[in-house]
Short mmCIF file of C-alpha atoms in Angstrom, two decimals:
data_model
loop_
_atom_site.label_atom_id
_atom_site.label_comp_id
_atom_site.label_asym_id
_atom_site.label_seq_id
_atom_site.Cartn_x
_atom_site.Cartn_y
_atom_site.Cartn_z
CA MET A 29 0.01 -25.60 -55.39
CA ARG A 30 0.81 -25.49 -59.03
CA LEU A 31 -0.63 -27.95 -61.51
CA PHE A 32 -3.56 -28.49 -59.18
CA PRO A 33 -7.09 -27.92 -60.55
CA PHE A 34 -8.92 -27.73 -57.26
CA ALA A 35 -11.45 -25.31 -55.90
CA LEU A 36 -9.77 -22.31 -54.36
CA LEU A 37 -9.26 -21.70 -50.73
CA GLN A 38 -10.46 -23.19 -47.47
CA ALA A 39 -8.93 -22.28 -44.19
CA LEU A 40 -9.25 -21.65 -40.51
CA TRP A 41 -9.88 -18.29 -38.89
CA LEU A 42 -7.56 -18.24 -35.94
CA ALA A 43 -6.88 -15.46 -33.48
CA ARG A 44 -4.64 -15.17 -30.45
CA VAL A 45 -6.31 -15.35 -27.05
CA GLY A 46 -4.46 -12.76 -25.01
CA ALA A 47 -0.87 -13.91 -25.02
CA SER A 48 0.24 -17.21 -26.47
CA ARG A 49 -1.09 -20.38 -24.87
CA THR A 50 1.29 -22.11 -22.48
CA SER A 51 3.44 -24.48 -24.49
CA LEU A 52 3.90 -28.12 -23.62
CA SER A 53 6.21 -28.81 -26.53
CA ARG A 54 9.86 -29.62 -26.66
CA ARG A 55 10.58 -26.13 -27.96
CA PRO A 56 11.28 -23.72 -25.10
CA ALA A 57 11.16 -20.76 -27.47
CA ALA A 58 7.97 -21.85 -29.18
CA LYS A 59 4.92 -19.65 -29.45
CA SER A 60 1.35 -20.25 -30.44
CA PHE A 61 -1.88 -18.51 -31.10
CA VAL A 62 -5.09 -20.23 -30.14
CA ALA A 63 -8.75 -19.38 -30.46
CA SER A 64 -12.27 -20.73 -30.12
CA ALA A 65 -14.33 -21.14 -33.26
CA VAL A 66 -17.75 -19.63 -32.73
CA SER A 67 -20.62 -18.50 -34.89
CA ALA A 68 -21.03 -15.26 -32.99
CA PRO A 69 -19.45 -13.69 -29.92
CA SER A 70 -21.22 -14.85 -26.77
CA SER A 71 -19.60 -12.36 -24.43
CA SER A 72 -17.18 -9.48 -24.31
CA ASP A 73 -14.43 -12.02 -23.64
CA SER A 74 -15.02 -13.87 -26.91
CA VAL A 75 -12.19 -13.82 -29.39
CA SER A 76 -12.60 -12.07 -32.72
CA LEU A 77 -13.24 -15.22 -34.68
CA ALA A 78 -15.74 -15.42 -37.52
CA ASN A 79 -17.11 -18.15 -39.71
CA VAL A 80 -17.09 -17.48 -43.44
CA GLU A 81 -20.02 -19.11 -45.21
CA ASP A 82 -19.86 -22.12 -42.89
CA ILE A 83 -16.79 -23.74 -44.43
CA ARG A 84 -14.06 -21.13 -44.67
CA TYR A 85 -12.01 -19.74 -41.83
CA ALA A 86 -9.22 -17.19 -41.88
CA ILE A 87 -6.54 -15.99 -39.56
CA THR A 88 -6.20 -12.38 -38.44
CA THR A 89 -3.00 -11.03 -39.96
CA THR A 90 -1.62 -7.52 -39.46
CA VAL A 91 0.26 -5.95 -42.36
CA ASN A 92 1.98 -2.67 -41.46
CA GLY A 93 -0.52 -2.26 -38.65
CA VAL A 94 -3.60 -2.89 -40.80
CA PRO A 95 -5.66 -6.04 -40.06
CA PHE A 96 -6.49 -8.52 -42.80
CA ASN A 97 -8.45 -11.76 -42.70
CA LEU A 98 -6.27 -14.23 -44.57
CA LEU A 99 -7.04 -17.81 -45.43
CA VAL A 100 -4.61 -20.39 -44.09
CA ASP A 101 -3.46 -22.66 -46.91
CA THR A 102 -1.36 -25.77 -46.31
CA GLY A 103 -1.17 -26.25 -50.08
CA SER A 104 0.80 -23.13 -51.02
CA ALA A 105 3.48 -20.88 -49.56
CA ASP A 106 2.73 -17.35 -50.72
CA LEU A 107 1.26 -14.49 -48.70
CA TRP A 108 -0.85 -11.95 -50.54
CA VAL A 109 -3.41 -9.36 -49.53
CA ILE A 110 -6.14 -7.57 -51.41
CA GLN A 111 -5.58 -3.84 -51.33
CA PRO A 112 -8.36 -2.48 -49.09
CA SER A 113 -10.94 -0.11 -50.50
CA ASP A 114 -12.74 0.47 -47.19
CA SER A 115 -11.76 2.54 -44.16
CA ARG A 116 -8.40 0.73 -44.00
CA ALA A 117 -7.29 2.14 -47.35
CA ALA A 118 -5.94 5.42 -45.98
CA SER A 119 -3.69 3.72 -43.44
CA PHE A 120 -2.49 0.78 -45.52
CA THR A 121 1.05 1.27 -46.81
CA TYR A 122 3.80 -1.01 -48.09
CA ASP A 123 7.33 -0.76 -49.43
CA SER A 124 7.27 -0.86 -53.22
CA THR A 125 11.04 -0.74 -53.66
CA ASN A 126 12.00 -3.01 -56.58
CA SER A 127 8.35 -3.99 -56.92
CA GLN A 128 7.63 -6.46 -59.70
CA PRO A 129 4.34 -7.32 -61.40
CA ILE A 130 3.13 -10.82 -60.59
CA VAL A 131 0.47 -13.14 -61.91
CA LEU A 132 -0.51 -15.98 -59.59
CA ILE A 133 -2.17 -18.51 -61.84
CA TYR A 134 -4.79 -20.80 -60.35
CA GLY A 135 -6.80 -23.51 -62.02
CA GLY A 136 -9.96 -21.42 -62.27
CA GLY A 137 -8.46 -17.98 -62.77
CA ASN A 138 -5.61 -15.80 -61.68
CA ILE A 139 -4.47 -13.19 -59.20
CA THR A 140 -2.64 -10.18 -60.65
CA GLY A 141 -0.81 -7.53 -58.66
CA VAL A 142 2.66 -6.48 -57.55
CA THR A 143 5.32 -7.66 -55.14
CA ALA A 144 6.02 -5.58 -52.06
CA SER A 145 7.43 -5.84 -48.57
CA ALA A 146 5.88 -4.97 -45.23
CA SER A 147 5.87 -5.81 -41.55
CA VAL A 148 3.63 -8.84 -41.06
CA GLN A 149 2.36 -10.14 -37.73
CA ILE A 150 0.29 -13.21 -36.92
CA GLY A 151 -0.33 -13.86 -33.27
CA ASP A 152 2.98 -13.40 -31.46
CA PHE A 153 5.03 -13.80 -34.61
CA SER A 154 6.25 -10.74 -36.48
CA ILE A 155 8.52 -10.40 -39.53
CA SER A 156 9.64 -6.83 -40.23
CA ASN A 157 10.51 -7.13 -43.92
CA GLN A 158 8.23 -9.82 -45.32
CA ALA A 159 7.71 -10.31 -49.05
CA ILE A 160 4.02 -10.13 -49.93
CA GLY A 161 1.81 -9.75 -52.92
CA VAL A 162 -0.50 -6.74 -53.07
CA ILE A 163 -3.53 -7.38 -55.23
CA PRO A 164 -6.08 -4.73 -56.26
CA PRO A 165 -9.70 -5.89 -56.07
CA SER A 166 -9.81 -5.76 -59.86
CA GLY A 167 -6.94 -8.25 -59.94
CA VAL A 168 -8.81 -11.02 -58.12
CA HIS A 169 -10.18 -13.33 -60.79
CA VAL A 170 -10.62 -16.57 -58.92
CA GLY A 171 -13.09 -18.04 -56.49
CA ASP A 172 -15.45 -16.11 -54.28
CA ILE A 173 -12.81 -14.33 -52.23
CA LEU A 174 -14.23 -10.85 -52.65
CA GLU A 175 -17.82 -11.99 -52.21
CA LEU A 176 -16.96 -13.60 -48.88
CA GLY A 177 -15.20 -10.51 -47.63
CA LEU A 178 -11.85 -12.26 -47.35
CA ASP A 179 -8.63 -10.33 -47.71
CA GLY A 180 -6.10 -12.73 -49.18
CA LEU A 181 -4.11 -15.83 -48.31
CA VAL A 182 -1.21 -16.99 -46.17
CA GLY A 183 0.42 -20.28 -47.13
CA THR A 184 2.21 -22.76 -44.89
CA ALA A 185 3.48 -25.21 -47.51
CA PHE A 186 7.01 -25.90 -48.63
CA GLY A 187 7.86 -23.10 -51.03
CA LEU A 188 11.59 -23.29 -51.50
CA ASN A 189 12.05 -26.58 -53.30
CA ASN A 190 13.52 -26.61 -56.75
CA ASN A 191 10.57 -28.33 -58.33
CA PRO A 192 7.63 -27.05 -60.39
CA PHE A 193 4.99 -28.33 -57.97
CA ASP A 194 5.72 -26.29 -54.91
CA GLU A 195 7.80 -23.25 -55.75
CA SER A 196 6.50 -20.01 -54.32
CA PHE A 197 5.54 -17.37 -56.85
CA LEU A 198 7.28 -14.79 -54.70
CA VAL A 199 10.41 -16.92 -54.50
CA ALA A 200 10.34 -17.37 -58.26
CA GLU A 201 10.07 -13.61 -58.78
CA LEU A 202 12.28 -12.27 -55.99
CA GLY A 203 14.64 -15.13 -55.21
CA PRO A 204 14.88 -17.51 -52.24
CA VAL A 205 16.09 -14.86 -49.79
CA ALA A 206 13.94 -11.81 -50.54
CA GLY A 207 10.90 -13.92 -51.41
CA GLN A 208 11.13 -16.40 -48.54
CA PRO A 209 7.65 -17.33 -47.22
CA PHE A 210 6.43 -16.00 -43.88
CA LEU A 211 6.46 -19.38 -42.14
CA PHE A 212 10.07 -20.07 -43.06
CA ASN A 213 11.11 -16.65 -41.82
CA ILE A 214 9.54 -17.68 -38.51
CA PHE A 215 11.49 -20.92 -38.55
CA ASP A 216 14.71 -19.00 -39.22
CA SER A 217 14.02 -16.80 -36.21
CA MET A 218 13.68 -19.90 -34.01
CA PRO A 219 16.84 -21.99 -34.49
CA VAL A 220 15.39 -25.31 -33.43
CA GLU A 221 15.22 -28.73 -35.00
CA ASN A 222 12.15 -30.46 -36.35
CA ASN A 223 10.18 -27.34 -37.18
CA PHE A 224 6.47 -28.08 -37.18
CA VAL A 225 2.98 -26.63 -37.34
CA GLY A 226 0.11 -28.09 -35.31
CA MET A 227 -3.54 -27.57 -36.24
CA SER A 228 -6.78 -28.77 -34.72
CA LEU A 229 -10.48 -28.15 -34.52
CA SER A 230 -12.46 -30.19 -32.05
CA ARG A 231 -16.13 -31.08 -32.25
CA THR A 232 -18.87 -30.32 -29.74
CA ASP A 233 -22.00 -32.36 -29.07
CA ASP A 234 -24.08 -29.74 -30.86
CA LEU A 235 -22.70 -29.39 -34.35
CA GLU A 236 -24.22 -25.93 -34.64
CA GLY A 237 -22.28 -24.70 -31.64
CA SER A 238 -18.62 -23.94 -31.11
CA ALA A 239 -15.32 -25.77 -30.96
CA ASP A 240 -11.83 -24.99 -29.81
CA ALA A 241 -9.37 -24.29 -32.61
CA SER A 242 -5.62 -24.05 -32.42
CA PHE A 243 -2.77 -23.19 -34.72
CA THR A 244 0.73 -23.43 -33.29
CA VAL A 245 4.23 -23.04 -34.67
CA ASN A 246 6.94 -25.18 -33.04
CA SER A 247 4.54 -25.66 -30.14
CA LEU A 248 1.89 -28.22 -29.26
CA ASP A 249 -1.65 -27.46 -28.18
CA PRO A 250 -1.66 -28.56 -24.51
CA LEU A 251 -4.98 -30.33 -25.06
CA HIS A 252 -3.36 -32.76 -27.48
CA ALA A 253 0.34 -32.72 -26.58
CA ALA A 254 0.36 -36.11 -24.86
CA ALA A 255 -1.55 -37.86 -27.63
CA VAL A 256 0.61 -36.36 -30.36
CA SER A 257 3.78 -37.47 -28.62
CA SER A 258 2.61 -41.09 -28.85
CA ALA A 259 1.29 -40.87 -32.42
CA ALA A 260 3.58 -42.52 -34.94
CA PRO A 261 4.90 -40.10 -37.59
CA GLN A 262 3.68 -40.91 -41.09
CA ALA A 263 6.34 -40.35 -43.72
CA VAL A 264 5.41 -38.00 -46.54
CA PHE A 265 4.96 -40.19 -49.62
CA PRO A 266 6.25 -40.30 -52.30
CA GLY A 267 8.29 -37.44 -50.84
CA ILE A 268 8.41 -33.67 -50.77
CA ASP A 269 11.24 -33.81 -53.30
CA VAL A 270 9.01 -35.85 -55.64
CA ASN A 271 5.71 -33.99 -55.67
CA GLY A 272 6.25 -31.04 -53.35
CA ARG A 273 3.13 -31.84 -51.36
CA TRP A 274 1.93 -33.01 -47.96
CA SER A 275 0.79 -36.46 -49.06
CA VAL A 276 0.64 -39.78 -47.20
CA LEU A 277 -0.37 -43.38 -47.79
CA VAL A 278 -3.88 -44.53 -46.94
CA ASP A 279 -4.00 -48.21 -45.99
CA ALA A 280 -7.73 -48.82 -46.27
CA ILE A 281 -11.19 -47.26 -46.25
CA TYR A 282 -14.25 -48.84 -44.65
CA VAL A 283 -17.93 -48.00 -45.02
CA GLY A 284 -19.59 -49.52 -42.00
CA THR A 285 -17.94 -52.93 -41.78
CA THR A 286 -17.25 -53.19 -45.50
CA GLN A 287 -13.76 -52.57 -46.78
CA VAL A 288 -13.89 -50.72 -50.07
CA PRO A 289 -11.22 -51.75 -52.60
CA LEU A 290 -8.97 -48.80 -53.36
CA GLY A 291 -7.74 -50.07 -56.71
CA ASP A 292 -4.26 -49.57 -58.07
CA SER A 293 -2.55 -46.27 -57.35
CA VAL A 294 -1.31 -44.19 -60.27
CA VAL A 295 1.69 -43.14 -58.18
CA GLN A 296 4.81 -45.11 -58.99
CA GLY A 297 6.14 -47.09 -56.06
CA THR A 298 2.89 -47.11 -54.09
CA PRO A 299 2.44 -50.41 -52.21
CA PRO A 300 -0.36 -52.59 -53.64
CA GLY A 301 -3.80 -51.80 -52.26
CA LYS A 302 -2.91 -48.34 -50.97
CA LEU A 303 -3.52 -44.81 -52.21
CA VAL A 304 -1.50 -41.62 -52.03
CA VAL A 305 -3.63 -38.82 -50.60
CA MET A 306 -2.68 -35.17 -50.40
CA MET A 307 -3.82 -32.89 -47.59
CA ASP A 308 -4.55 -29.34 -48.67
CA SER A 309 -6.43 -26.76 -46.63
CA GLY A 310 -6.35 -24.31 -49.53
CA THR A 311 -9.37 -25.86 -51.16
CA PRO A 312 -12.80 -26.69 -49.73
CA THR A 313 -13.07 -29.52 -52.22
CA SER A 314 -11.42 -32.82 -52.99
CA SER A 315 -10.96 -35.28 -55.79
CA ILE A 316 -11.57 -39.01 -55.68
CA PRO A 317 -11.70 -41.59 -58.48
CA THR A 318 -15.23 -42.04 -59.80
CA ALA A 319 -15.58 -45.73 -59.00
CA LEU A 320 -14.29 -45.30 -55.46
CA TRP A 321 -16.65 -42.35 -54.93
CA TYR A 322 -19.58 -44.49 -56.07
CA ALA A 323 -18.53 -47.43 -53.91
CA LEU A 324 -18.40 -45.27 -50.79
CA TYR A 325 -21.95 -43.98 -51.12
CA ALA A 326 -23.40 -47.16 -52.60
CA ASN A 327 -22.35 -48.97 -49.43
CA ILE A 328 -24.47 -46.65 -47.29
CA PRO A 329 -27.72 -48.61 -46.76
CA GLY A 330 -30.74 -47.06 -48.46
CA SER A 331 -28.83 -44.85 -50.88
CA THR A 332 -30.13 -44.12 -54.37
CA VAL A 333 -28.35 -42.58 -57.34
CA GLY A 334 -29.52 -40.55 -60.31
CA GLU A 335 -28.61 -37.83 -62.75
CA VAL A 336 -30.13 -34.36 -63.11
CA ASP A 337 -28.95 -31.95 -65.80
CA ASP A 338 -25.82 -34.01 -66.44
CA VAL A 339 -24.92 -33.99 -62.76
CA ALA A 340 -24.80 -37.17 -60.68
CA HIS A 341 -26.64 -37.23 -57.36
CA PHE A 342 -27.04 -39.54 -54.41
CA THR A 343 -29.81 -39.60 -51.87
CA VAL A 344 -29.05 -41.18 -48.52
CA PRO A 345 -31.35 -41.71 -45.56
CA CYS A 346 -31.41 -38.61 -43.44
CA GLU A 347 -30.95 -40.59 -40.26
CA SER A 348 -28.04 -42.63 -41.56
CA THR A 349 -25.49 -43.44 -38.88
CA THR A 350 -23.03 -45.10 -41.22
CA ILE A 351 -19.44 -44.55 -40.16
CA MET A 352 -16.72 -44.25 -42.75
CA THR A 353 -13.25 -45.08 -41.48
CA VAL A 354 -9.90 -44.20 -43.01
CA VAL A 355 -6.87 -46.25 -41.96
CA ILE A 356 -3.50 -44.48 -41.96
CA GLY A 357 -0.41 -46.15 -40.60
CA GLY A 358 -2.59 -48.89 -39.14
CA VAL A 359 -4.66 -46.41 -37.13
CA ASP A 360 -8.42 -45.98 -37.65
CA PHE A 361 -9.81 -42.49 -38.19
CA PRO A 362 -13.63 -42.59 -38.06
CA ILE A 363 -15.63 -39.98 -39.97
CA HIS A 364 -18.62 -38.41 -38.26
CA PRO A 365 -21.86 -39.40 -40.09
CA LEU A 366 -22.99 -35.78 -40.13
CA ASP A 367 -19.84 -34.89 -42.05
CA LEU A 368 -21.04 -37.02 -44.95
CA SER A 369 -23.91 -34.68 -45.82
CA ASN A 370 -24.72 -31.02 -45.38
CA ILE A 371 -28.27 -29.92 -44.69
CA VAL A 372 -29.70 -27.47 -47.25
CA THR A 373 -33.32 -26.32 -47.37
CA GLY A 374 -35.60 -24.90 -50.00
CA PRO A 375 -37.22 -25.88 -53.31
CA ASP A 376 -35.12 -27.05 -56.23
CA ALA A 377 -36.62 -27.03 -59.70
CA ASP A 378 -33.75 -29.08 -61.11
CA LEU A 379 -34.52 -31.89 -58.70
CA GLY A 380 -38.26 -31.49 -59.00
CA VAL A 381 -38.79 -30.99 -55.29
CA ALA A 382 -40.67 -28.36 -53.34
CA GLU A 383 -39.94 -26.89 -49.90
CA ILE A 384 -38.12 -29.82 -48.34
CA THR A 385 -34.87 -30.46 -46.58
CA ARG A 386 -32.02 -31.98 -48.53
CA SER A 387 -28.31 -32.36 -47.98
CA ALA A 388 -25.37 -31.25 -50.07
CA SER A 389 -22.73 -33.95 -50.03
CA PRO A 390 -19.17 -32.95 -49.21
CA LEU A 391 -17.75 -35.56 -51.57
CA SER A 392 -17.58 -35.90 -55.35
CA ALA A 393 -15.65 -37.67 -58.04
CA ALA A 394 -13.02 -36.62 -60.53
CA GLU A 395 -9.90 -38.16 -61.93
CA LEU A 396 -6.70 -36.36 -61.01
CA PRO A 397 -4.41 -35.22 -63.83
CA LEU A 398 -1.39 -35.44 -61.52
CA PRO A 399 1.02 -38.36 -61.81
CA ALA A 400 2.13 -38.20 -58.17
CA ILE A 401 -1.26 -38.07 -56.43
CA SER A 402 -4.04 -40.67 -56.38
CA MET A 403 -6.56 -38.71 -54.37
CA SER A 404 -6.85 -35.34 -52.67
CA SER A 405 -8.28 -34.35 -49.33
CA SER A 406 -9.25 -30.73 -48.88
CA GLU A 407 -9.24 -31.27 -45.11
CA THR A 408 -12.57 -29.52 -44.77
CA ARG A 409 -14.21 -32.56 -43.19
CA SER A 410 -11.33 -32.97 -40.75
CA CYS A 411 -13.29 -32.16 -37.62
CA GLY A 412 -12.24 -34.34 -34.74
CA THR A 413 -8.56 -34.70 -35.60
CA PHE A 414 -5.34 -33.05 -34.56
CA ILE A 415 -2.60 -32.94 -37.17
CA LEU A 416 1.04 -32.04 -36.89
CA PHE A 417 3.02 -31.11 -40.01
CA ASN A 418 6.70 -31.81 -39.30
CA TYR A 419 8.95 -29.86 -41.69
CA GLY A 420 12.10 -31.53 -40.43
CA ASP A 421 15.48 -30.15 -39.48
CA THR A 422 15.96 -28.18 -42.69
CA PRO A 423 12.54 -26.97 -43.82
CA SER A 424 14.00 -24.96 -46.71
CA SER A 425 15.24 -28.21 -48.25
CA PRO A 426 13.18 -30.97 -46.61
CA GLY A 427 14.20 -34.54 -46.96
CA SER A 428 13.09 -37.86 -45.58
CA ASP A 429 12.51 -36.37 -42.13
CA ALA A 430 9.34 -34.53 -43.23
CA SER A 431 6.31 -36.28 -41.75
CA ILE A 432 2.74 -35.91 -40.51
CA GLN A 433 1.23 -37.08 -37.23
CA PHE A 434 -2.50 -37.62 -36.76
CA VAL A 435 -4.55 -37.91 -33.58
CA SER A 436 -8.21 -38.89 -33.88
CA LEU A 437 -10.56 -36.95 -31.60
CA THR A 438 -13.76 -38.64 -32.84
CA ASP A 439 -15.51 -41.42 -30.92
CA ALA A 440 -17.56 -43.51 -33.35
CA ALA A 441 -20.34 -44.40 -30.89
CA SER A 442 -20.81 -40.80 -29.78
CA ALA A 443 -20.76 -39.66 -33.38
CA GLN A 444 -23.62 -41.98 -34.27
CA ALA A 445 -25.63 -40.71 -31.30
CA ASP A 446 -25.21 -37.18 -32.63
CA VAL A 447 -27.37 -38.04 -35.63
CA THR A 448 -30.38 -38.46 -33.35
CA ALA A 449 -29.43 -35.71 -30.93
CA VAL A 450 -28.68 -33.13 -33.60
CA ARG A 451 -30.08 -33.76 -37.06
CA MET A 452 -33.21 -35.73 -36.26
CA GLN A 453 -33.98 -33.46 -33.34
CA ALA A 454 -33.85 -30.53 -35.76
CA PHE A 455 -36.53 -32.22 -37.83
CA ALA A 456 -38.59 -32.99 -34.73
CA ASN A 457 -38.58 -29.43 -33.42
CA GLY A 458 -39.30 -27.85 -36.79
CA THR A 459 -35.90 -26.25 -37.34
CA TYR A 460 -35.74 -28.01 -40.71
CA PRO A 461 -38.63 -28.22 -43.18
CA PRO A 462 -40.04 -31.71 -43.73
CA GLU A 463 -37.55 -34.16 -45.15
CA LEU A 464 -37.85 -35.71 -48.58
CA THR A 465 -39.88 -38.91 -48.15
CA THR A 466 -40.09 -40.28 -51.69
CA THR A 467 -37.54 -41.53 -54.15
CA LEU A 468 -36.80 -38.94 -56.79
CA SER A 469 -37.98 -39.64 -60.33
CA GLY A 470 -35.23 -41.22 -62.40
CA PHE A 471 -33.25 -42.41 -59.40
CA GLN A 472 -32.42 -46.04 -58.69
CA PRO A 473 -31.04 -48.03 -55.77
CA ALA A 474 -27.28 -47.69 -55.54
CA ILE A 475 -25.94 -51.23 -55.76
CA PRO A 476 -22.37 -51.82 -54.59
CA GLY A 477 -20.25 -53.10 -57.47
CA VAL A 478 -22.70 -52.02 -60.18
CA LEU A 479 -21.73 -48.67 -61.70
CA PRO A 480 -24.75 -46.90 -63.29
CA SER A 481 -24.60 -46.44 -67.06
CA PHE A 482 -24.48 -42.66 -66.82
CA LEU A 483 -21.28 -42.97 -64.78
CA SER A 484 -19.62 -45.84 -66.61
CA SER A 485 -20.35 -44.33 -70.04
CA GLY A 486 -17.84 -41.58 -69.42
CA GLY A 487 -15.22 -44.04 -68.32
CA SER A 488 -13.08 -44.10 -65.24
CA ASP A 489 -9.38 -44.59 -65.19
CA GLY A 490 -8.24 -48.17 -65.04
CA SER A 491 -7.39 -48.15 -61.38
CA ALA A 492 -10.72 -46.68 -60.40
CA ALA A 493 -12.62 -49.14 -62.53
CA GLY A 494 -10.68 -51.92 -60.92
CA ALA A 495 -11.96 -50.84 -57.56
CA LEU A 496 -15.43 -51.96 -58.63
CA SER A 497 -14.45 -55.11 -60.48
CA GLY A 498 -14.98 -57.23 -57.40
CA SER A 499 -18.19 -57.91 -55.55
CA LEU A 500 -18.79 -55.42 -52.77
CA ALA A 501 -21.09 -56.43 -49.99
CA SER A 502 -23.42 -53.85 -48.54
CA GLY A 503 -22.30 -52.25 -45.29
CA SER A 504 -23.89 -53.01 -41.96
CA ALA A 505 -27.51 -51.91 -41.83
CA GLU A 506 -27.59 -49.02 -39.41
CA ILE A 507 -30.99 -47.97 -40.81
CA SER A 508 -34.10 -50.08 -40.70
CA GLY A 509 -37.14 -49.24 -42.81
CA SER A 510 -36.38 -45.55 -42.97
CA SER A 511 -38.34 -43.44 -45.42
CA LYS A 512 -36.49 -40.26 -44.60
CA TYR A 513 -34.08 -39.08 -47.23
CA VAL A 514 -32.10 -36.00 -47.92
CA THR A 515 -30.76 -35.22 -51.35
CA VAL A 516 -27.03 -35.62 -51.35
CA ILE A 517 -25.94 -33.42 -54.20
CA ILE A 518 -22.71 -34.58 -55.73
CA GLY A 519 -21.21 -32.77 -58.70
CA LEU A 520 -19.41 -35.40 -60.76
CA LEU A 521 -16.24 -34.63 -62.63
CA ALA A 522 -16.64 -30.88 -62.29
CA ALA A 523 -12.99 -29.99 -61.99
CA ASN A 524 -13.86 -26.51 -60.85
CA LEU A 525 -15.99 -27.76 -57.95
CA LEU A 526 -14.44 -31.04 -56.71
CA VAL A 527 -16.42 -31.15 -53.51
CA VAL A 528 -14.62 -32.03 -50.28
CA LEU A 529 -13.71 -35.63 -49.55
CA ALA A 530 -15.52 -36.07 -46.28
CA LEU A 531 -14.03 -39.42 -45.40
CA LEU A 532 -10.49 -38.19 -44.86
CA VAL A 533 -9.99 -37.03 -41.31
CA LEU A 534 -6.82 -35.22 -42.23
CA GLY A 535 -5.20 -31.86 -42.18
CA ILE A 536 -6.15 -28.41 -40.99
CA MET A 537 -9.21 -28.60 -38.82
CA THR A 538 -12.16 -26.76 -40.24
CA TYR A 539 -15.67 -26.78 -38.97
CA ARG A 540 -18.77 -25.71 -40.80
CA ARG A 541 -21.19 -23.72 -38.67
CA THR A 542 -24.68 -22.94 -39.85
CA ALA A 543 -25.43 -20.87 -36.76
CA SER A 544 -24.67 -20.59 -33.07
CA LYS A 545 -26.65 -22.48 -30.47
CA ALA A 546 -28.55 -19.33 -29.61
CA ARG A 547 -29.60 -18.51 -33.14
CA GLU A 548 -31.93 -19.99 -35.70
CA ALA A 549 -30.08 -22.04 -38.28
CA LYS A 550 -29.55 -20.56 -41.70
CA TYR A 551 -28.87 -22.46 -44.90
CA GLN A 552 -27.19 -21.57 -48.14
CA PRO A 553 -28.56 -22.72 -51.51
CA LEU A 554 -26.31 -25.06 -53.44
CA GLN A 555 -25.70 -24.36 -57.10
CA LEU A 556 -25.51 -27.61 -59.01
CA PRO A 557 -22.43 -27.82 -61.20
CA LYS A 558 -22.60 -28.80 -64.85
CA LYS A 559 -20.73 -31.94 -65.74
CA LEU A 560 -17.45 -31.40 -67.53
CA ALA A 561 -15.68 -33.80 -69.86
CA LEU A 562 -16.13 -37.31 -68.49
CA GLN A 563 -12.94 -38.46 -70.12
CA GLY A 564 -11.00 -36.83 -67.30
CA GLU A 565 -9.58 -34.19 -69.61
CA LEU A 566 -9.58 -30.56 -68.60
CA ASP A 567 -9.65 -27.63 -70.96
CA ASP A 568 -7.12 -24.83 -70.92
CA SER A 569 -9.13 -22.87 -68.37
CA GLU A 570 -8.33 -25.51 -65.78
CA GLY A 571 -4.71 -24.40 -65.76
CA LEU A 572 -2.94 -27.74 -65.95
CA VAL A 573 0.27 -26.08 -67.05
CA ASP A 574 0.65 -23.46 -64.38
CA GLY A 575 -2.40 -23.52 -62.17
CA ARG A 576 -3.01 -24.31 -58.52
CA TYR A 577 -6.72 -24.48 -58.00
CA SER A 578 -10.03 -23.83 -59.63
CA ASP A 579 -12.83 -21.89 -58.09
#
């Protein structure tokens, strides 16, 4: 989305299993494409589904008969592909009639190429004359798209509104008819009411294993159809016509048994004590006010906080079973404890540690420059939830009937047991190097309600600071006398990194896989971000005027 300085691109690799899965929805003409997320094919019957660096997934899309791996993005509407330079190059063609140069500006860079049209197919859905962007490899100047071997992006957001937040670049260049996004062309081909997209990714007992993923258009995944039908729709707030985004109200957030004050929302009209949170699968990162970010981790028993090279860090006990819970529409959505930290191994000179195991946190802090959003969820840590995006009767011009339905698939008790069965077992059997057993030099206990000087010196916005003005009791003590810690690396206020908000069980279901059950786990080093301006201001490179994301 425009005006959105978030890290670029996070999505779900989805492929069709044979024909479409049998539909249990109200739409007799509905189709779907469903797949299983796996680290590696286990048999000849396995679907062609691949994990991209553990956190990014893409859907197989055919453009004029040539396959591309495109990221699914609920935060934008355009479809663009990188012109292949491999064996596909000779067979890739497109219609360049009336082609126009385009520049897709993102917060951390831009995409430059040309408009074109081609036949596009995803699963059972095919559009014969779809507007696309064709981008040469030299025109990709954002994120790590090329390095990850990804081929472009397909958006599923509203793209036809007459507002600066959500307008499709292709619509802006070609007009609302010729440039209409792929998803809306599908809707037009299926004259039904209440057009919707359903997305899910379930969790298995072994977090290194596989999970069933589904992506359906005007159809419900049979596994979750009954639960979705009884889930109350949550109205998009403050409204698609206001901010052009899939955003909803969050009632409360708990860490253990402690309710964390959310502070005052910056969004006009937000009920007291609630926050407006946007769901966006197009970024693997999220933004959360600094004080709220600190309160969440400070309420995990045994946590410590420090600063290394101008970057804030937390350490939390490795065997922490603390459950974070998000309340939406009066319904609790528990967050799996293992989704609050990511295991990373290896020495780190910046932290002054040798060959130990540490964890990269999927949550960091930054103040949003947007007036209509309090907080953003990248939906990366949305394992264990099914979500249904309801575009309403007239998706091209959505009104008050646009809504989101959530179904929690996570059992809190089972999730806590996974910590012992998965993470601690990995330490016991030698899969992980020894865990960090001492407090890092320069770190201090994280005390709820007491913001460290290196955080408070930069200043938070008023609403975030207010969230810490009261006394916050420590959460329930799930850990007793533990000396096992992993370094939770949290890049503060780095607008080009904004690491994923793990506590929000929302949006497109993505699932990080370090390896399959049959393979030895592999880990990726984490580059620590440098702290940007603490005043919440972003320089021109962050693209506040016409940008969508940063890399």
